[in-house]
PDB file of C-alpha atoms and ligand atoms in Angstrom:
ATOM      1  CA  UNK Z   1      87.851 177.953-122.280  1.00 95.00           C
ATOM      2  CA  UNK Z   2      87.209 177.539-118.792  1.00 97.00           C
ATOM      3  CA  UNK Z   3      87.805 175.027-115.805  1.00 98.00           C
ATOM      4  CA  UNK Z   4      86.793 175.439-112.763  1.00 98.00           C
ATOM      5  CA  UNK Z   5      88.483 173.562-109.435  1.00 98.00           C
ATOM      6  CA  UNK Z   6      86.440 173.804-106.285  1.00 98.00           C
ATOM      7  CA  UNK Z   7      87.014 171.752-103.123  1.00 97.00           C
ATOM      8  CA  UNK Z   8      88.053 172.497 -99.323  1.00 97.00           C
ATOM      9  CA  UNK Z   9      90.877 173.328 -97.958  1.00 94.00           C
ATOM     10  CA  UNK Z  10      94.188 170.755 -99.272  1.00 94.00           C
ATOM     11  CA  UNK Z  11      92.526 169.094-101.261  1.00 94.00           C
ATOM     12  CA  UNK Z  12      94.746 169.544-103.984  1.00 92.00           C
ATOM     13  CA  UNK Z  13      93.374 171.978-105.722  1.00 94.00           C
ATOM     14  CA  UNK Z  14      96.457 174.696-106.052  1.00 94.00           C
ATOM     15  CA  UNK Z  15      98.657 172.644-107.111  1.00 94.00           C
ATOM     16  CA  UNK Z  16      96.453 170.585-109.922  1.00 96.00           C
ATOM     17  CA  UNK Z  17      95.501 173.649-110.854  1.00 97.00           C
ATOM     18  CA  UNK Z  18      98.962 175.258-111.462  1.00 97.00           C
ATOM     19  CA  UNK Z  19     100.357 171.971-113.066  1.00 97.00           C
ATOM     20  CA  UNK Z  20      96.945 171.704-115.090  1.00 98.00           C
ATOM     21  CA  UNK Z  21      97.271 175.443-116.355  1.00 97.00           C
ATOM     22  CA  UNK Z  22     100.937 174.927-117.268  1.00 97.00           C
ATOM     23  CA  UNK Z  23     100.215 171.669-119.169  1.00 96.00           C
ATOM     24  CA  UNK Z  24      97.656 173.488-121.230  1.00 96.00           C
ATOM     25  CA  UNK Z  25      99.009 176.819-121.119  1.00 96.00           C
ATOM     26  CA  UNK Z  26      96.259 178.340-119.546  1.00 97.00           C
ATOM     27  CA  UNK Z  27      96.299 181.297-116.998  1.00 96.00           C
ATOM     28  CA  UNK Z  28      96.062 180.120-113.534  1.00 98.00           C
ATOM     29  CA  UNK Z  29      94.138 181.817-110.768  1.00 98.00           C
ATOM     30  CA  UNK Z  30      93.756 181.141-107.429  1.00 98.00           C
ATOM     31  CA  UNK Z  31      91.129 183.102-105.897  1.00 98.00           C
ATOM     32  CA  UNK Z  32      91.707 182.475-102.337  1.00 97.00           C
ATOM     33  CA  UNK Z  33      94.896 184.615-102.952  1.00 98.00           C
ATOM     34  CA  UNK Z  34      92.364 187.284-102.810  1.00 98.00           C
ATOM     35  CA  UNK Z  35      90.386 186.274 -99.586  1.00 98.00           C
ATOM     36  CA  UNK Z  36      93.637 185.984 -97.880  1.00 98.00           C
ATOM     37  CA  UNK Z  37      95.213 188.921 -99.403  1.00 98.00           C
ATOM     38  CA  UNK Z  38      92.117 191.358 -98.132  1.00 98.00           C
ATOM     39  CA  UNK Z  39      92.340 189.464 -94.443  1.00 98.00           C
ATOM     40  CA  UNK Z  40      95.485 190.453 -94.145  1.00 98.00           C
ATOM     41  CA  UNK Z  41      95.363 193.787 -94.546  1.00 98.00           C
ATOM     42  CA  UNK Z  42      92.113 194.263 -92.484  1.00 97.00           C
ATOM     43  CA  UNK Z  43      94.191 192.337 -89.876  1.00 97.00           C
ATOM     44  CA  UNK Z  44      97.327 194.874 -90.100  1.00 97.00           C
ATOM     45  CA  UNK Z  45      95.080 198.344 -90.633  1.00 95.00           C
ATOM     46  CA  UNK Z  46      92.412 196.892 -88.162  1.00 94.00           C
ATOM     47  CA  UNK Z  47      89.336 197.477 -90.387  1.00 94.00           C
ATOM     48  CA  UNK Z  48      87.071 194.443 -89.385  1.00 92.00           C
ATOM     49  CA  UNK Z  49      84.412 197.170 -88.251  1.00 87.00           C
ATOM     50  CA  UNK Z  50      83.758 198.145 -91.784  1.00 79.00           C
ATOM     51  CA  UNK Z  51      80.192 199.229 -93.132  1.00 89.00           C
ATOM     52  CA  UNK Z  52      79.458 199.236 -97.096  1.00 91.00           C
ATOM     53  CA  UNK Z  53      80.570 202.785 -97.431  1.00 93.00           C
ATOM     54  CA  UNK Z  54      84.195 201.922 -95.271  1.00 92.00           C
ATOM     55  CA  UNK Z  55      84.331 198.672 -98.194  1.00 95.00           C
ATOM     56  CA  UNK Z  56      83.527 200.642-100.677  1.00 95.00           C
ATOM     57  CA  UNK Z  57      86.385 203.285 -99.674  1.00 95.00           C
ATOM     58  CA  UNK Z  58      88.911 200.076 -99.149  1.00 96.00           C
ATOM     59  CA  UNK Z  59      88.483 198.639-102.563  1.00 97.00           C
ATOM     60  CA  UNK Z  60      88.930 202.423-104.411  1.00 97.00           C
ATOM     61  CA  UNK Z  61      91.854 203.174-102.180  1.00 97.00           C
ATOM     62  CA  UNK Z  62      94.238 199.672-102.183  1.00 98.00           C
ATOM     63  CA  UNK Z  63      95.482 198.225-105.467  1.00 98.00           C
ATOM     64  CA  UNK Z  64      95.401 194.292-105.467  1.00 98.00           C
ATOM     65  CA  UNK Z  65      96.855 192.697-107.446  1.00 98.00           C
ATOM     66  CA  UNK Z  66      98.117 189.053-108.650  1.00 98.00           C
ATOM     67  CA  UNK Z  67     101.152 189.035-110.498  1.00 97.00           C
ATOM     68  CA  UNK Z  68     104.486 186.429-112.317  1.00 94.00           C
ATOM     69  CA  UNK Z  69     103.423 183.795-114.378  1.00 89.00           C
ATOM     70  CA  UNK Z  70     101.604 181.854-112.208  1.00 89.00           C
ATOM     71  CA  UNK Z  71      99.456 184.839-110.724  1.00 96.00           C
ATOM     72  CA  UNK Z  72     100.817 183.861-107.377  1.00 95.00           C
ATOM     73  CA  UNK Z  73     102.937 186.851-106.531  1.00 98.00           C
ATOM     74  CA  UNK Z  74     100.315 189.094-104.440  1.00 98.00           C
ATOM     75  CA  UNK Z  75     101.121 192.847-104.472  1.00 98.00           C
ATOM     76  CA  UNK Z  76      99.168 194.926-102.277  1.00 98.00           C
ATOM     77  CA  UNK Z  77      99.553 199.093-103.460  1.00 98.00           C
ATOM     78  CA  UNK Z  78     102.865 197.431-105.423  1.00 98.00           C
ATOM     79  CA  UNK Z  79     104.615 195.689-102.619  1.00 98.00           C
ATOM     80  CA  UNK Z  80     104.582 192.157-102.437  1.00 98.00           C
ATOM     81  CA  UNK Z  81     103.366 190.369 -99.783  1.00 98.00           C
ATOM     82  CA  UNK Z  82     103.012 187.008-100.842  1.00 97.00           C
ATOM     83  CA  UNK Z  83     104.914 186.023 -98.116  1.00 95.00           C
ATOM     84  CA  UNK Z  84     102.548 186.840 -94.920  1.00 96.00           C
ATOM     85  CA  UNK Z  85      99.396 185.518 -96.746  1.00 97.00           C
ATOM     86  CA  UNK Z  86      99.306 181.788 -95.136  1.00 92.00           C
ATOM     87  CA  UNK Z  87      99.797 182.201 -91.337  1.00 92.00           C
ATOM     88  CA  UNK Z  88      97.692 180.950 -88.599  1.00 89.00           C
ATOM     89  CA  UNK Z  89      96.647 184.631 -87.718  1.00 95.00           C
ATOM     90  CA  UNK Z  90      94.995 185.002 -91.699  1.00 96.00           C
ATOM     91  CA  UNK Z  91      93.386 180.978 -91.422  1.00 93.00           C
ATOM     92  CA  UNK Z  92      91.668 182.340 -88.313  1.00 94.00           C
ATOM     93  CA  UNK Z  93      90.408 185.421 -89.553  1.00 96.00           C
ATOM     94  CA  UNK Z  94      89.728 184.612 -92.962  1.00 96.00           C
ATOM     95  CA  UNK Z  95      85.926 183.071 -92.786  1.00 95.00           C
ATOM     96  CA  UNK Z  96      84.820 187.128 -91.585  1.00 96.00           C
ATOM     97  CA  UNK Z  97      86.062 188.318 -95.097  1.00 97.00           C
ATOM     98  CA  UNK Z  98      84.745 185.302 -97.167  1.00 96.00           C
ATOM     99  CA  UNK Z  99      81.197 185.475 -94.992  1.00 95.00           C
ATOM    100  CA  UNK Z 100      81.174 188.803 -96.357  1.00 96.00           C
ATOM    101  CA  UNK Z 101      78.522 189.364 -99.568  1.00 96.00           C
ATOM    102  CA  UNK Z 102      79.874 193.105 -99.927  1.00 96.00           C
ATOM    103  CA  UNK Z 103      83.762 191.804-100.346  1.00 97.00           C
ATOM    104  CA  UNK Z 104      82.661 188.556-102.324  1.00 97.00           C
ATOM    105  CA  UNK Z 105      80.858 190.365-104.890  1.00 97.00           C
ATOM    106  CA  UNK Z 106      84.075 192.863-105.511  1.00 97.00           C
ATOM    107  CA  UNK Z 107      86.598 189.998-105.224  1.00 98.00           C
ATOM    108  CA  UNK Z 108      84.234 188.071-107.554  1.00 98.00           C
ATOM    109  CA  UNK Z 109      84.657 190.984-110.770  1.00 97.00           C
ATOM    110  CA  UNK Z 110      87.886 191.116-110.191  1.00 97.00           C
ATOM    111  CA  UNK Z 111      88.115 187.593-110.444  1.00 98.00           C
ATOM    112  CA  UNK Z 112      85.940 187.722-113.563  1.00 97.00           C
ATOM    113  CA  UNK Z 113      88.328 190.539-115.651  1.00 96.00           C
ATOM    114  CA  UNK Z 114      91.386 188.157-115.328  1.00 96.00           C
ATOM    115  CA  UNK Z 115      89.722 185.436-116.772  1.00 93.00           C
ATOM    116  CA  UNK Z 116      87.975 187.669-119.611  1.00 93.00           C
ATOM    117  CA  UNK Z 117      88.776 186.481-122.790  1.00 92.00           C
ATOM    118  CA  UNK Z 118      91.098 184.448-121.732  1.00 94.00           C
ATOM    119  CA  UNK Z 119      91.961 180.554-120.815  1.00 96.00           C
ATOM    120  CA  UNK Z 120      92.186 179.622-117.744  1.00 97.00           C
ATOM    121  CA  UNK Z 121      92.066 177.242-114.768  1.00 98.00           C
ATOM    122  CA  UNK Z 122      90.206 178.419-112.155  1.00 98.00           C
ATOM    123  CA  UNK Z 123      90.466 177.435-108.265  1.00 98.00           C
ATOM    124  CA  UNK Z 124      88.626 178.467-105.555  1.00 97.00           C
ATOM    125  CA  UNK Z 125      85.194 177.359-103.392  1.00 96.00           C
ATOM    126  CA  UNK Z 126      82.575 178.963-105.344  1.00 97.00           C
ATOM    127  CA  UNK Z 127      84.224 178.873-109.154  1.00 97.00           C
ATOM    128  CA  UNK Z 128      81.621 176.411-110.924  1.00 97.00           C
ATOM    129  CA  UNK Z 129      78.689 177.727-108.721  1.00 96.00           C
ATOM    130  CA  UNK Z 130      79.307 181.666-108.630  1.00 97.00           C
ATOM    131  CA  UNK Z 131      82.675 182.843-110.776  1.00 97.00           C
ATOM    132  CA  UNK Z 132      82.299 180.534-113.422  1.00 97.00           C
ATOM    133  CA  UNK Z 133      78.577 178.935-113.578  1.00 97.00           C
ATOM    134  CA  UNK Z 134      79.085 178.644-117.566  1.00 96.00           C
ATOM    135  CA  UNK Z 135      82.473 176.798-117.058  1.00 97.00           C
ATOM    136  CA  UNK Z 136      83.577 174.453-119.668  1.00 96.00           C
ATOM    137  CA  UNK Z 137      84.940 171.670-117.305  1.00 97.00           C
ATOM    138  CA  UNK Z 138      83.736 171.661-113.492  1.00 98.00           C
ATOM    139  CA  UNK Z 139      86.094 169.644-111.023  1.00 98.00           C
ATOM    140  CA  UNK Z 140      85.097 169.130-107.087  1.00 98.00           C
ATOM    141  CA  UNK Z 141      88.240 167.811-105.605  1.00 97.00           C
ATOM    142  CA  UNK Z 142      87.809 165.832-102.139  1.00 97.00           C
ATOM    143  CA  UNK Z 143      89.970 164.157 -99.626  1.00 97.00           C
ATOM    144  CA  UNK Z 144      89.372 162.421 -96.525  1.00 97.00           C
ATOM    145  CA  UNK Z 145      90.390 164.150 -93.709  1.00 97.00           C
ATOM    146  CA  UNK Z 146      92.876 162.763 -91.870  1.00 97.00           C
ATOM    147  CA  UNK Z 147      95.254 162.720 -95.440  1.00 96.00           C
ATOM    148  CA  UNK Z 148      94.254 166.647 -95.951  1.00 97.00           C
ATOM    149  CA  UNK Z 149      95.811 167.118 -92.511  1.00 97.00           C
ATOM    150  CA  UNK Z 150      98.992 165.273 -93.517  1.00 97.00           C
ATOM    151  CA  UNK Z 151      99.850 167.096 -96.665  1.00 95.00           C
ATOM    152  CA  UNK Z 152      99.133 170.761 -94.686  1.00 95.00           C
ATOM    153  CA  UNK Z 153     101.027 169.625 -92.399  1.00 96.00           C
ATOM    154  CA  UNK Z 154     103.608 168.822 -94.149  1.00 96.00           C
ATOM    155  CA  UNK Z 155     103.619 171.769 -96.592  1.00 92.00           C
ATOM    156  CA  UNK Z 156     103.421 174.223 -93.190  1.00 91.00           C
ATOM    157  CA  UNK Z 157     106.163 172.108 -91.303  1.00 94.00           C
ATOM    158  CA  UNK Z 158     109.041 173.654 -93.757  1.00 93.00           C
ATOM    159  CA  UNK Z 159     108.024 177.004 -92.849  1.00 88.00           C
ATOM    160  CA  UNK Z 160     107.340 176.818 -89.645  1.00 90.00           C
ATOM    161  CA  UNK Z 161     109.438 173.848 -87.731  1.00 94.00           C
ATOM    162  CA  UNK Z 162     107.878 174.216 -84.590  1.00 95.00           C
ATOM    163  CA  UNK Z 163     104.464 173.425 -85.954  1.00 94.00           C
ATOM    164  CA  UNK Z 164     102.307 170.178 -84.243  1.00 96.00           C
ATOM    165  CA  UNK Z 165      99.701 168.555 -86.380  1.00 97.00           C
ATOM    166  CA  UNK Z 166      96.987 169.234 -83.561  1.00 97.00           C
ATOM    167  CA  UNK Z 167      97.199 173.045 -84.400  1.00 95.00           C
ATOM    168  CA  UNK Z 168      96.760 171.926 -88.252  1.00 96.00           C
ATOM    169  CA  UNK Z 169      93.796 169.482 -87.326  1.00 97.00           C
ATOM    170  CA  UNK Z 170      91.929 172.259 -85.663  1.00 96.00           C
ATOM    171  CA  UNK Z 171      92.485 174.995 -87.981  1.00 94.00           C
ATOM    172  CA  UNK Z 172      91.592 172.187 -91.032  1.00 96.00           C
ATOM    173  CA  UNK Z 173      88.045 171.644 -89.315  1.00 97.00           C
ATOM    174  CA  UNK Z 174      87.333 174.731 -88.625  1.00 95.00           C
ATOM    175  CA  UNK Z 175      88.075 176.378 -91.976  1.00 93.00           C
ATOM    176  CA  UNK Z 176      85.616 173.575 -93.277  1.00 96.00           C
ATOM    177  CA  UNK Z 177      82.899 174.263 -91.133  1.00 96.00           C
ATOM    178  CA  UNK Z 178      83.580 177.898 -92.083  1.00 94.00           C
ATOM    179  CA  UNK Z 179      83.551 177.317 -95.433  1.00 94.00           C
ATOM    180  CA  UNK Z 180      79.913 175.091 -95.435  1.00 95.00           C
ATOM    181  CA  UNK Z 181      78.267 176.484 -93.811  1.00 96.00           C
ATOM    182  CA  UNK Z 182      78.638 180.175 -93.965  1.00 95.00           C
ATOM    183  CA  UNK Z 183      75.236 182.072 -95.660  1.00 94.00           C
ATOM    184  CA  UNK Z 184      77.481 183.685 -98.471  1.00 92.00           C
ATOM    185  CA  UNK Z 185      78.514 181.255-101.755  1.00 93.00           C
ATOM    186  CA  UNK Z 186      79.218 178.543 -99.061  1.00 94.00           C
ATOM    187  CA  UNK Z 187      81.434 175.840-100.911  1.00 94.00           C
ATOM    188  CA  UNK Z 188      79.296 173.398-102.241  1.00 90.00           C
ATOM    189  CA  UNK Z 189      79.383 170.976-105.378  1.00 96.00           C
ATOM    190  CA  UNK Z 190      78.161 171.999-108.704  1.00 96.00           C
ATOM    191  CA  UNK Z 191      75.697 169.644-109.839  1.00 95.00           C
ATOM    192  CA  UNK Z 192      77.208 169.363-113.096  1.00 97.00           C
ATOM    193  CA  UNK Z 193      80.607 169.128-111.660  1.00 98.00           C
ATOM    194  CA  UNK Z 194      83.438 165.900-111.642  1.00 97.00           C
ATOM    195  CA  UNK Z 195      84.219 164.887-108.229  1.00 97.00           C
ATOM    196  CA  UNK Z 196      87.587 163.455-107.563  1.00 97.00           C
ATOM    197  CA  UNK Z 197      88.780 162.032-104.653  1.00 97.00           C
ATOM    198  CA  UNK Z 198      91.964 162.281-104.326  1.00 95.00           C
ATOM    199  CA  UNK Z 199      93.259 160.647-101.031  1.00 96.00           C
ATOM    200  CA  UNK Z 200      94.912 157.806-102.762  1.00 94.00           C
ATOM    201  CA  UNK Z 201      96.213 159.861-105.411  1.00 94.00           C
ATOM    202  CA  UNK Z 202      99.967 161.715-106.410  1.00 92.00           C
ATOM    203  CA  UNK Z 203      99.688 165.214-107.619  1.00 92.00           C
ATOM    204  CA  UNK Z 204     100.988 163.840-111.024  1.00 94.00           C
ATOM    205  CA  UNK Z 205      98.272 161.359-111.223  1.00 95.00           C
ATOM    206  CA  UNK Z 206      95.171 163.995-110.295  1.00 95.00           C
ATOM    207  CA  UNK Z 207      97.052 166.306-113.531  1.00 97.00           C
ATOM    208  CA  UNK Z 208      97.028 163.758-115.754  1.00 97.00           C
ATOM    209  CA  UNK Z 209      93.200 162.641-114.640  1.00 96.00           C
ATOM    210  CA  UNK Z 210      91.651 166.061-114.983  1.00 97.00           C
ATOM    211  CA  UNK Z 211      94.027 166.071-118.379  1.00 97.00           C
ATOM    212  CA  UNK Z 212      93.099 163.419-119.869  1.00 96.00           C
ATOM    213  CA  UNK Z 213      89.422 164.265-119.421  1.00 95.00           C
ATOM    214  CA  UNK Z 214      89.277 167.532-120.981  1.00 95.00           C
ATOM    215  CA  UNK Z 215      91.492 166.136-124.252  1.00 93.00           C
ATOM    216  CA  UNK Z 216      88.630 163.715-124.431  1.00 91.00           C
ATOM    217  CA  UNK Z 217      86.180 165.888-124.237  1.00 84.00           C
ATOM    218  CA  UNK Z 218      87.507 168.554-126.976  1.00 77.00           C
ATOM    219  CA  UNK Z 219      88.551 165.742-129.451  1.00 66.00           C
TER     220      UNK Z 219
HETATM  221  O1  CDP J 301      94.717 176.698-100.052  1.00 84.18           O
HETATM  222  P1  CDP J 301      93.528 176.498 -99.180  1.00 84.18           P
HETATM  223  O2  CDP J 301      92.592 175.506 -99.757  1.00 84.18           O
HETATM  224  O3  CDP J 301      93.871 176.262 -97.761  1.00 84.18           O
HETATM  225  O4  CDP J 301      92.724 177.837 -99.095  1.00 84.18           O
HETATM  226  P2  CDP J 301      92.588 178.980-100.182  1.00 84.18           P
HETATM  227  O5  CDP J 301      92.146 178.412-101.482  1.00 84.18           O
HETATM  228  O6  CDP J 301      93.813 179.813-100.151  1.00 84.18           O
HETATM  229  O7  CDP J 301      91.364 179.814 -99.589  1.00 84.18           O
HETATM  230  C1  CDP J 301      91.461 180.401 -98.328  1.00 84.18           C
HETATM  231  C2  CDP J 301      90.057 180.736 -97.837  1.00 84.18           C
HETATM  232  O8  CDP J 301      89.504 181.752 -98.682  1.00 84.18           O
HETATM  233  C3  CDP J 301      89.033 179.606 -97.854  1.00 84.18           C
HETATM  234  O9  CDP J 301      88.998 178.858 -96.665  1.00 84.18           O
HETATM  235  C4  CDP J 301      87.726 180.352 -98.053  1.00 84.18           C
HETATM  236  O10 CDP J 301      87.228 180.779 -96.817  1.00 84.18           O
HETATM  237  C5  CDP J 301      88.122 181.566 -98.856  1.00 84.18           C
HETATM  238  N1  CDP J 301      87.800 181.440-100.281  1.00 84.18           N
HETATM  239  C6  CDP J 301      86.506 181.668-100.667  1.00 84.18           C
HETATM  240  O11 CDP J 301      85.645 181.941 -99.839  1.00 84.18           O
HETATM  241  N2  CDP J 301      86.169 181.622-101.980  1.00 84.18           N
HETATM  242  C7  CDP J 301      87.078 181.333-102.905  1.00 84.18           C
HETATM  243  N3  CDP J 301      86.717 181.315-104.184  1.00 84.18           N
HETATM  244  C8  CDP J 301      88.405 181.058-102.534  1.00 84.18           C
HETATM  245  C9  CDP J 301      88.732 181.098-101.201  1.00 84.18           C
END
C-alpha cells in the first residue's frame, strides 16, 4: 500500500506523515531529505557547475542514504549529517537541485527502491504525480500563508534564537514560487488527490483525518 502526501513547504506534511506511518506501521519517507541532502553537499564541494557526465560521476561516487526508524537520519558516505540539512544557506540553494531533471530522475529511483514492496507513507511535492502516480491514497495538504509562516517559525526559532519572522516570510515565498513554477515535476495537485487544509487544524487532528479515511476506505 501506498499514500502519497504532497503540499508546499509547512504545510504539515512531515509530521502527518511520520505520525500517519507510525499509526499504521508503515515506512516513512520524506523525499525532500534527499533534495536537501544533495544541496548540501554541492554547496560544501562547490559542484553547482555540473554537466550530465559530472552528475552522473556524483551519484556513483557518494553513498546517500536515509537511515533509524523513521528514515530521517541522513548519512552522506556513512556520516550523518542530518544536522546541517535545514539552514537558510540549503532553503536558498535548494530550487537549483530540485529544477534539475538529471538529479530528479536519480533521486526519484532511489525514492522508488525504498518503497518497493513495501508500505509506506510517502511525502514530498511530486509523490502522487511522479513517485507514486499509482498511489493508493493521494493527500494535497494546504495552509494559508500567514499560519505556514508561524509554525516555521516557530519550529526554526528553537534552533536558531536569533531568527525574525521576516527572514522566514521571505524564504516561505520564495521556496513556493520555486517550487510552482519551476519546468521540472513543479508541485502541483493530483487530480485524483484529497486536499486538506489544514490552517485551523492540530497535528493530531490532520492524523486522525487522513486515518480515518484510509480505514474507511479498506473496510
Ligand atoms: O519541509 P519542507 O516542506 O520545508 O521542505 P522539504 O519537504 O524538506 O523539501 C525541501 C525542498 O526540496 C522543496 O522546497 C522542494 O524544492 C524540494 N523537493 C522536491 O522538489 N521534490 C520532492 N519530492 C521533495 C522536495
Amino acid at each position: 500500500m501506498v499514500i502519497s502526501i504532497d503540499g508546499p513547504a509547512a504545510s504539515g506534511k512531515s509530521t502527518t506523515a511520520k505520525l500517519l506511518a507510525e499509526k499504521l506501521s508503515y515506512i516513512h519517507l520524506n523525499t525532500g531529505l534527499f533534495y536537501r541532502l544533495v544541496t548540501y553537499i554541492f554547496i560544501k564541494k562547490n559542484l553547482f557547475d555540473s554537466n550530465q557526465q559530472t552528475i552522473d560521476n556524483f551519484f556513483n561516487n557518494n553513498k546517500l542514504e536515509l537511515k533509524g526508524s523513521n528514515l530521517d537520519k541522513v548519512f552522506w558516505n556513512d556520516k550523518d549529517v542530518s544536522s546541517f540539512l535545514s539552514s537558510s544557506t540549503v532553503n536558498e540553494k535548494i530550487h537549483i537541485i530540485s529544477n534539475n531533471a538529471m538529479i530528479r530522475e536519480k533521486l526519484v529511483s532511489m525514492q522508488r527502491l525504498i518503497g518497493s514492496g513495501n508500505n509506506i507513507v510517502c511525502e514530498g511535492r511530486d509523490i502522487g504525480s511522479v513517485v507514486y502516480p499509482d498511489a493508493d491514497f493521494k493527500f494535497f495538504l494546504v495552509a494559508d500563508l500567514e499560519s505556514r509562516i508561524k509554525r516555521r517559525f516557530i519550529e526554526e526559532k528553537k534552533n536558531n534564537p536569533s531568527l525574525i519572522i521576516e527572514d522566514v516570510r521571505e524564504s516561505l515565498i520564495s521556496r513556493d514560487f520555486n517550487d510552482t513554477n519551476r519546468s521540472n515535476s513543479p508541485l502541483l495537485k493530483p487530480s485524483d488527490s484529497i486536499e486538506i487544509d489544514t490552517t485551523n487544524m492540530t497535528i493530531e487532528m490532520q492524523v486522525d483525518y487522513i486515518y480515518k479515511l484510509i480505514k474507511q476506505d479498506i473496510k
